[in-house]
Tab-separated table of C-alpha atoms (C1' of nucleotides) in Angstrom:
chain	number	residue	atom	x	y	z
A	11	MET	CA	-164.729	121.244	171.531
A	12	ASP	CA	-162.628	124.334	170.991
A	13	VAL	CA	-160.396	124.949	174.000
A	14	GLU	CA	-160.605	128.698	173.525
A	15	LYS	CA	-164.338	128.610	173.842
A	16	LEU	CA	-164.161	126.539	177.008
A	17	LYS	CA	-161.674	128.981	178.484
A	18	GLN	CA	-163.991	131.837	177.709
A	19	MET	CA	-166.901	130.058	179.366
A	20	LEU	CA	-164.876	129.685	182.552
A	21	GLU	CA	-163.487	133.194	182.516
A	22	ALA	CA	-166.931	134.626	181.863
A	23	LYS	CA	-167.942	133.197	185.237
A	24	GLY	CA	-164.769	134.320	186.968
A	25	ILE	CA	-163.224	130.851	187.137
A	26	ARG	CA	-159.530	130.532	186.360
A	27	PRO	CA	-159.296	128.281	183.303
A	28	THR	CA	-156.837	125.622	184.431
A	29	PHE	CA	-156.152	122.528	182.363
A	30	GLN	CA	-158.086	120.239	184.717
A	31	ARG	CA	-161.099	122.514	184.769
A	32	ILE	CA	-161.164	122.779	180.998
A	33	LYS	CA	-161.046	119.006	180.681
A	34	ILE	CA	-163.805	118.490	183.205
A	35	LEU	CA	-166.004	121.118	181.597
A	36	GLU	CA	-165.357	119.648	178.179
A	37	TYR	CA	-166.356	116.183	179.334
A	38	LEU	CA	-169.456	117.485	181.064
A	39	LEU	CA	-170.578	119.248	177.899
A	40	THR	CA	-170.368	116.001	175.952
A	41	GLN	CA	-172.634	114.416	178.561
A	42	LYS	CA	-175.772	116.499	178.530
A	43	GLU	CA	-177.948	113.439	178.703
A	44	THR	CA	-176.180	110.977	180.972
A	45	HIS	CA	-175.704	113.030	184.150
A	46	PRO	CA	-172.384	111.497	185.155
A	47	THR	CA	-171.255	111.011	188.738
A	48	ALA	CA	-168.040	112.537	190.091
A	49	ASP	CA	-166.488	109.093	189.953
A	50	GLU	CA	-167.361	108.551	186.291
A	51	ILE	CA	-165.888	111.916	185.429
A	52	TYR	CA	-162.777	111.097	187.415
A	53	GLU	CA	-162.332	107.693	185.770
A	54	VAL	CA	-162.668	109.008	182.234
A	55	ILE	CA	-160.363	111.978	182.616
A	56	HIS	CA	-157.907	110.225	184.891
A	57	SER	CA	-157.339	107.606	182.198
A	58	GLN	CA	-155.965	110.310	179.885
A	59	MET	CA	-154.415	112.367	182.651
A	60	PRO	CA	-153.120	110.087	185.396
A	61	THR	CA	-152.062	112.887	187.728
A	62	LEU	CA	-155.621	114.085	188.200
A	63	ALA	CA	-156.800	113.682	191.778
A	64	LYS	CA	-160.323	112.822	192.723
A	65	ALA	CA	-160.435	115.708	195.171
A	66	THR	CA	-159.743	118.053	192.295
A	67	VAL	CA	-162.743	116.658	190.473
A	68	TYR	CA	-164.953	117.266	193.489
A	69	ASN	CA	-163.497	120.728	194.045
A	70	THR	CA	-163.953	121.636	190.412
A	71	LEU	CA	-167.514	120.382	190.220
A	72	ASN	CA	-168.396	122.297	193.362
A	73	THR	CA	-166.878	125.405	191.847
A	74	PHE	CA	-168.930	124.895	188.692
A	75	VAL	CA	-172.123	124.503	190.668
A	76	ARG	CA	-171.410	127.550	192.813
A	77	HIS	CA	-170.807	129.639	189.703
A	78	GLY	CA	-173.842	128.370	187.827
A	79	ILE	CA	-171.943	126.490	185.134
A	80	ALA	CA	-173.399	123.142	186.152
A	81	SER	CA	-176.133	121.835	188.367
A	82	VAL	CA	-176.059	118.929	190.741
A	83	LEU	CA	-178.741	116.247	190.967
A	84	MET	CA	-179.239	114.374	194.187
A	85	ILE	CA	-181.489	111.453	193.568
A	86	SER	CA	-182.774	108.926	196.050
A	87	GLY	CA	-179.626	108.836	198.133
A	88	GLU	CA	-177.427	107.920	195.195
A	89	GLU	CA	-174.182	109.698	194.464
A	90	ALA	CA	-174.364	113.252	193.220
A	91	ARG	CA	-174.725	113.627	189.465
A	92	TYR	CA	-173.663	116.637	187.455
A	93	ASP	CA	-175.466	118.288	184.595
A	94	PRO	CA	-174.167	121.069	182.347
A	95	VAL	CA	-177.768	122.102	181.828
A	96	VAL	CA	-178.691	124.481	184.611
A	97	GLU	CA	-182.285	125.134	183.606
A	98	PRO	CA	-184.651	123.101	185.800
A	99	HIS	CA	-186.060	120.031	184.066
A	100	PRO	CA	-187.602	116.775	185.244
A	101	HIS	CA	-185.596	113.541	185.426
A	102	PHE	CA	-186.273	109.855	185.580
A	103	PHE	CA	-184.180	107.576	187.783
A	104	CYS	CA	-184.232	103.850	187.019
A	105	VAL	CA	-183.710	101.753	190.136
A	106	LYS	CA	-182.489	98.812	188.023
A	107	CYS	CA	-179.867	100.280	185.695
A	108	LYS	CA	-179.316	103.419	187.809
A	109	ARG	CA	-179.464	105.638	184.751
A	110	VAL	CA	-180.787	109.157	185.151
A	111	PHE	CA	-182.297	110.693	182.062
A	112	ASN	CA	-184.369	113.684	181.074
A	113	ILE	CA	-188.118	113.528	180.718
A	114	GLN	CA	-189.459	115.865	178.048
A	115	SER	CA	-193.148	115.288	178.403
A	116	ALA	CA	-193.764	115.545	182.122
A	117	PRO	CA	-197.146	117.135	182.805
A	118	ILE	CA	-195.565	119.997	184.722
A	119	ASP	CA	-195.592	123.425	183.271
A	120	ASP	CA	-192.631	125.752	183.118
A	121	LYS	CA	-194.504	128.059	185.428
A	122	CYS	CA	-193.997	125.556	188.199
A	123	LEU	CA	-190.391	124.726	187.355
A	124	ASN	CA	-189.519	128.408	187.364
A	125	LEU	CA	-191.397	129.447	190.475
A	126	LYS	CA	-189.423	131.935	192.530
A	127	GLU	CA	-191.641	132.057	195.585
A	128	ILE	CA	-194.247	129.896	197.271
A	129	GLU	CA	-196.270	130.454	200.435
A	130	GLY	CA	-193.850	133.255	201.334
A	131	ASN	CA	-190.746	131.101	200.909
A	132	LYS	CA	-188.041	132.085	198.447
A	133	ILE	CA	-187.223	129.371	195.917
A	134	PHE	CA	-183.759	128.812	194.434
A	135	GLU	CA	-184.449	125.551	192.655
A	136	VAL	CA	-187.361	123.284	191.828
A	137	HIS	CA	-186.525	119.592	191.717
A	138	VAL	CA	-188.804	117.081	190.050
A	139	TYR	CA	-187.942	113.491	189.411
A	140	PHE	CA	-189.619	110.190	188.824
A	141	ARG	CA	-188.290	107.004	190.397
A	142	GLY	CA	-189.087	103.694	188.780
A	143	ILE	CA	-188.034	101.250	186.100
A	144	CYS	CA	-187.127	102.461	182.650
A	145	LYS	CA	-188.510	101.213	179.352
A	146	GLU	CA	-185.376	99.218	178.536
A	147	CYS	CA	-185.222	97.428	181.883
A	148	LEU	CA	-188.924	96.630	181.668
A	149	LYS	CA	-188.304	94.972	178.317
A	150	LYS	CA	-185.378	92.944	179.626
A	151	SER	CA	-187.176	91.609	182.670
A	152	SER	CA	-190.316	90.595	180.807
B	7	MET	CA	-201.099	106.772	221.038
B	8	ASP	CA	-202.675	103.439	221.832
B	9	VAL	CA	-200.061	100.696	221.750
B	10	GLU	CA	-202.614	98.168	220.548
B	11	LYS	CA	-203.366	100.252	217.511
B	12	LEU	CA	-199.662	100.619	216.691
B	13	LYS	CA	-199.217	96.857	217.005
B	14	GLN	CA	-202.078	96.306	214.631
B	15	MET	CA	-200.599	98.728	212.121
B	16	LEU	CA	-197.358	96.778	212.135
B	17	GLU	CA	-198.997	93.363	212.027
B	18	ALA	CA	-201.263	94.468	209.192
B	19	LYS	CA	-198.109	94.965	207.133
B	20	GLY	CA	-196.536	91.715	208.271
B	21	ILE	CA	-194.006	93.369	210.600
B	22	ARG	CA	-193.389	91.770	213.988
B	23	PRO	CA	-194.421	94.383	216.525
B	24	THR	CA	-191.374	94.596	218.779
B	25	PHE	CA	-191.041	97.223	221.479
B	26	GLN	CA	-188.451	99.224	219.520
B	27	ARG	CA	-190.528	99.246	216.378
B	28	ILE	CA	-193.619	100.369	218.223
B	29	LYS	CA	-191.710	103.229	219.792
B	30	ILE	CA	-190.231	104.331	216.486
B	31	LEU	CA	-193.571	104.160	214.715
B	32	GLU	CA	-195.214	106.061	217.549
B	33	TYR	CA	-192.641	108.825	217.348
B	34	LEU	CA	-192.898	109.023	213.579
B	35	LEU	CA	-196.660	109.416	213.773
B	36	THR	CA	-196.282	112.393	216.112
B	37	GLN	CA	-194.000	113.991	213.515
B	38	LYS	CA	-196.083	114.190	210.377
B	39	GLU	CA	-194.824	117.681	209.660
B	40	THR	CA	-191.184	117.734	210.693
B	41	HIS	CA	-189.749	114.838	208.655
B	42	PRO	CA	-187.171	113.754	211.229
B	43	THR	CA	-183.797	112.268	210.352
B	44	ALA	CA	-182.716	108.850	211.590
B	45	ASP	CA	-180.430	110.577	214.039
B	46	GLU	CA	-183.201	112.732	215.506
B	47	ILE	CA	-185.367	109.662	215.949
B	48	TYR	CA	-182.486	107.837	217.570
B	49	GLU	CA	-181.720	110.698	219.966
B	50	VAL	CA	-185.292	111.099	221.132
B	51	ILE	CA	-186.048	107.439	221.679
B	52	HIS	CA	-182.596	106.577	222.974
B	53	SER	CA	-183.056	109.136	225.748
B	54	GLN	CA	-185.997	107.121	227.096
B	55	MET	CA	-184.572	103.753	226.125
B	56	PRO	CA	-180.786	103.793	226.478
B	57	THR	CA	-180.245	100.299	225.109
B	58	LEU	CA	-181.545	101.257	221.666
B	59	ALA	CA	-178.850	101.014	218.998
B	60	LYS	CA	-178.643	103.337	216.048
B	61	ALA	CA	-178.420	100.393	213.680
B	62	THR	CA	-181.784	99.240	214.965
B	63	VAL	CA	-183.261	102.604	214.093
B	64	TYR	CA	-181.891	102.367	210.561
B	65	ASN	CA	-182.993	98.757	210.212
B	66	THR	CA	-186.453	99.574	211.463
B	67	LEU	CA	-186.888	102.611	209.247
B	68	ASN	CA	-185.774	100.613	206.228
B	69	THR	CA	-188.274	97.931	207.144
B	70	PHE	CA	-191.009	100.555	207.409
B	71	VAL	CA	-190.142	101.998	204.019
B	72	ARG	CA	-189.997	98.588	202.369
B	73	HIS	CA	-193.417	97.728	203.761
B	74	GLY	CA	-195.011	101.039	202.842
B	75	ILE	CA	-195.522	102.282	206.401
B	76	ALA	CA	-193.247	105.280	205.887
B	77	SER	CA	-191.552	107.051	203.043
B	78	VAL	CA	-188.047	108.381	202.846
B	79	LEU	CA	-187.096	111.825	201.571
B	80	MET	CA	-183.668	112.402	200.139
B	81	ILE	CA	-183.168	116.086	199.723
B	82	SER	CA	-180.169	117.863	198.260
B	83	GLY	CA	-177.626	115.436	199.634
B	84	GLU	CA	-178.777	115.878	203.200
B	85	GLU	CA	-179.430	112.966	205.503
B	86	ALA	CA	-182.460	110.829	204.803
B	87	ARG	CA	-185.680	112.029	206.372
B	88	TYR	CA	-188.641	109.873	207.224
B	89	ASP	CA	-192.286	110.635	206.778
B	90	PRO	CA	-195.232	108.570	208.027
B	91	VAL	CA	-197.240	110.015	205.150
B	92	VAL	CA	-196.681	107.782	202.143
B	93	GLU	CA	-198.835	109.692	199.662
B	94	PRO	CA	-196.669	111.809	197.370
B	95	HIS	CA	-196.657	115.496	198.255
B	96	PRO	CA	-194.324	118.412	197.551
B	97	HIS	CA	-191.816	119.626	200.128
B	98	PHE	CA	-189.804	122.727	200.782
B	99	PHE	CA	-186.212	122.515	202.041
B	100	CYS	CA	-184.723	125.583	203.679
B	101	VAL	CA	-180.981	125.807	203.154
B	102	LYS	CA	-180.621	128.042	206.213
B	103	CYS	CA	-182.523	126.271	208.984
B	104	LYS	CA	-182.490	122.871	207.240
B	105	ARG	CA	-186.161	122.328	207.954
B	106	VAL	CA	-188.211	120.289	205.506
B	107	PHE	CA	-191.896	121.049	205.444
B	108	ASN	CA	-194.919	120.314	203.333
B	109	ILE	CA	-196.168	122.673	200.643
B	110	GLN	CA	-199.922	122.574	200.225
B	111	SER	CA	-200.371	124.981	197.378
B	112	ALA	CA	-197.783	123.869	194.828
B	113	PRO	CA	-199.104	124.353	191.290
B	114	ILE	CA	-198.797	120.667	190.510
B	115	ASP	CA	-201.896	118.631	190.115
B	116	ASP	CA	-202.468	115.252	191.709
B	117	LYS	CA	-202.510	113.761	188.234
B	118	CYS	CA	-198.798	114.413	188.012
B	119	LEU	CA	-197.971	113.312	191.549
B	120	ASN	CA	-199.817	110.067	190.962
B	121	LEU	CA	-198.516	109.268	187.491
B	122	LYS	CA	-197.771	105.589	187.096
B	123	GLU	CA	-196.096	105.685	183.727
B	124	ILE	CA	-194.303	108.182	181.541
B	125	GLU	CA	-192.729	107.815	178.089
B	126	GLY	CA	-192.931	104.062	178.552
B	127	ASN	CA	-191.185	104.061	181.914
B	128	LYS	CA	-192.886	102.653	184.988
B	129	ILE	CA	-193.079	105.100	187.893
B	130	PHE	CA	-192.952	104.085	191.543
B	131	GLU	CA	-192.665	107.522	193.056
B	132	VAL	CA	-192.844	111.144	192.015
B	133	HIS	CA	-190.590	113.477	193.984
B	134	VAL	CA	-191.105	117.216	193.962
B	135	TYR	CA	-189.335	119.649	196.195
B	136	PHE	CA	-188.395	123.265	196.356
B	137	ARG	CA	-185.023	124.371	197.650
B	138	GLY	CA	-184.622	127.853	199.025
B	139	ILE	CA	-185.039	130.008	202.114
B	140	CYS	CA	-188.165	129.761	204.219
B	141	LYS	CA	-190.405	132.594	205.311
B	142	GLU	CA	-189.038	132.599	208.860
B	143	CYS	CA	-185.394	132.729	207.826
B	144	LEU	CA	-186.137	135.503	205.349
B	145	LYS	CA	-187.655	137.529	208.190
B	146	LYS	CA	-184.646	136.951	210.454
B	147	SER	CA	-182.046	137.961	207.889
B	148	SER	CA	-183.809	141.133	206.795
C	27	DA	C1'	-143.400	136.386	195.576
C	28	DT	C1'	-148.250	135.779	196.202
C	29	DG	C1'	-152.507	133.655	195.970
C	30	DG	C1'	-155.008	130.354	194.148
C	31	DA	C1'	-155.155	125.402	192.286
C	32	DT	C1'	-153.614	120.753	192.599
C	33	DG	C1'	-152.435	116.105	194.504
C	34	DC	C1'	-152.450	113.209	198.171
C	35	DA	C1'	-153.916	111.199	202.272
C	36	DA	C1'	-156.581	111.453	206.125
C	37	DA	C1'	-160.763	112.593	208.321
C	38	DG	C1'	-165.721	112.963	208.313
C	39	DT	C1'	-170.619	111.719	207.767
C	40	DG	C1'	-174.382	108.937	207.071
C	41	DT	C1'	-175.591	104.278	206.386
C	42	DT	C1'	-175.074	99.205	206.114
C	43	DT	C1'	-173.302	94.733	207.500
C	44	DG	C1'	-171.659	90.722	210.276
C	45	DC	C1'	-172.177	88.386	214.138
C	46	DA	C1'	-173.195	86.903	218.859
C	47	DG	C1'	-176.748	86.938	222.156
C	48	DC	C1'	-181.574	87.297	223.115
C	49	DC	C1'	-186.480	86.862	222.901
C	50	DA	C1'	-191.021	85.425	221.356
C	51	DG	C1'	-193.692	82.101	219.228
D	2	DC	C1'	-186.008	75.138	219.771
D	3	DT	C1'	-185.868	78.150	216.030
D	4	DG	C1'	-185.982	82.242	213.417
D	5	DG	C1'	-186.065	86.726	213.575
D	6	DC	C1'	-184.636	91.059	216.087
D	7	DT	C1'	-181.343	93.668	218.702
D	8	DG	C1'	-176.947	95.805	220.063
D	9	DC	C1'	-172.438	96.628	219.045
D	10	DA	C1'	-168.572	97.493	216.336
D	11	DA	C1'	-166.541	97.423	212.205
D	12	DA	C1'	-166.967	98.226	207.400
D	13	DC	C1'	-168.529	101.084	203.653
D	14	DA	C1'	-169.260	104.705	200.130
D	15	DC	C1'	-169.131	109.248	199.053
D	16	DT	C1'	-167.407	113.687	199.960
D	17	DT	C1'	-164.628	117.205	202.291
D	18	DT	C1'	-160.470	118.961	204.511
D	19	DG	C1'	-155.572	120.020	205.625
D	20	DC	C1'	-151.421	120.741	203.984
D	21	DA	C1'	-147.363	120.866	201.119
D	22	DT	C1'	-146.235	121.767	196.440
D	23	DC	C1'	-146.793	123.942	192.216
D	24	DC	C1'	-148.088	127.357	188.820
D	25	DA	C1'	-149.450	131.602	186.717
D	26	DT	C1'	-149.654	136.254	187.380
DNA sequence: ATGGATGCAAAGTGTTTGCAGCCAG
DNA sequence: CTGGCTGCAAACACTTTGCATCCAT
């Protein structure tokens, strides 16, 4: 992706567009479906940029989340996963292959996912996920 | 609660009813609303039973979860919380006071919470929670 | 030259594991 | 007597922190 555009995305949120941050954002944007962990992100970028420290990856991802550029998924006690899509949407977590993927057809309406208040409590985020075994793993084991 | 009844609950699930396990189950059942962490459970029971080890609490809770006597809630990267209610139900997590409580009126129907399959994937559990600031904390800060 | 960002290592937190001793069946 | 459970400490995985260095303004 165009580096200029990435820079602008960061600056638009008041984040200084350093080389590391641009790289991490770029990688994240190529991974809208896979919800990579901090470690995966570190491994991929570190291989092209051996000076990158893992702490920088964590710091950067936290910065992104705080500024609304990414969202973090905490599923079933697994490692945190990062998603460049910040709109709430349901996920499926496969306990066999550990993949996390989006579910398009969950019988939950947007009204619920975008609730801002419930029983007097103020809502920041609505998290919905299904835990089970994915189609592919079901096939393999049968 | 009646110790005999607790023993029977454990035996019915094929769990040997040791003293520690009975105590932990008893405490859990008094806490259907508060969703205690392993540490809270440890602190409370350890104070009446100083030989209890934390590892035993973790082992026991894992045993309970594996046998369907309790469920575990993993919320937003916080510590695991345990719930003697195994039926799926939505929760609210307050980022200020860190309480986790049940939400009765979430606009999600039981059909969704009890889904067993979606897009070809087999579902074990449906997790729904809201993250935000609770009524009480809103009052305090205003 | 000033403040923020990075790299590195160390610390921290929550959880699991290995193993010896113990208890109940 | 035997297997499973407990207690303890050490190991573990993931994440955060402290600090010196570096870089861009």
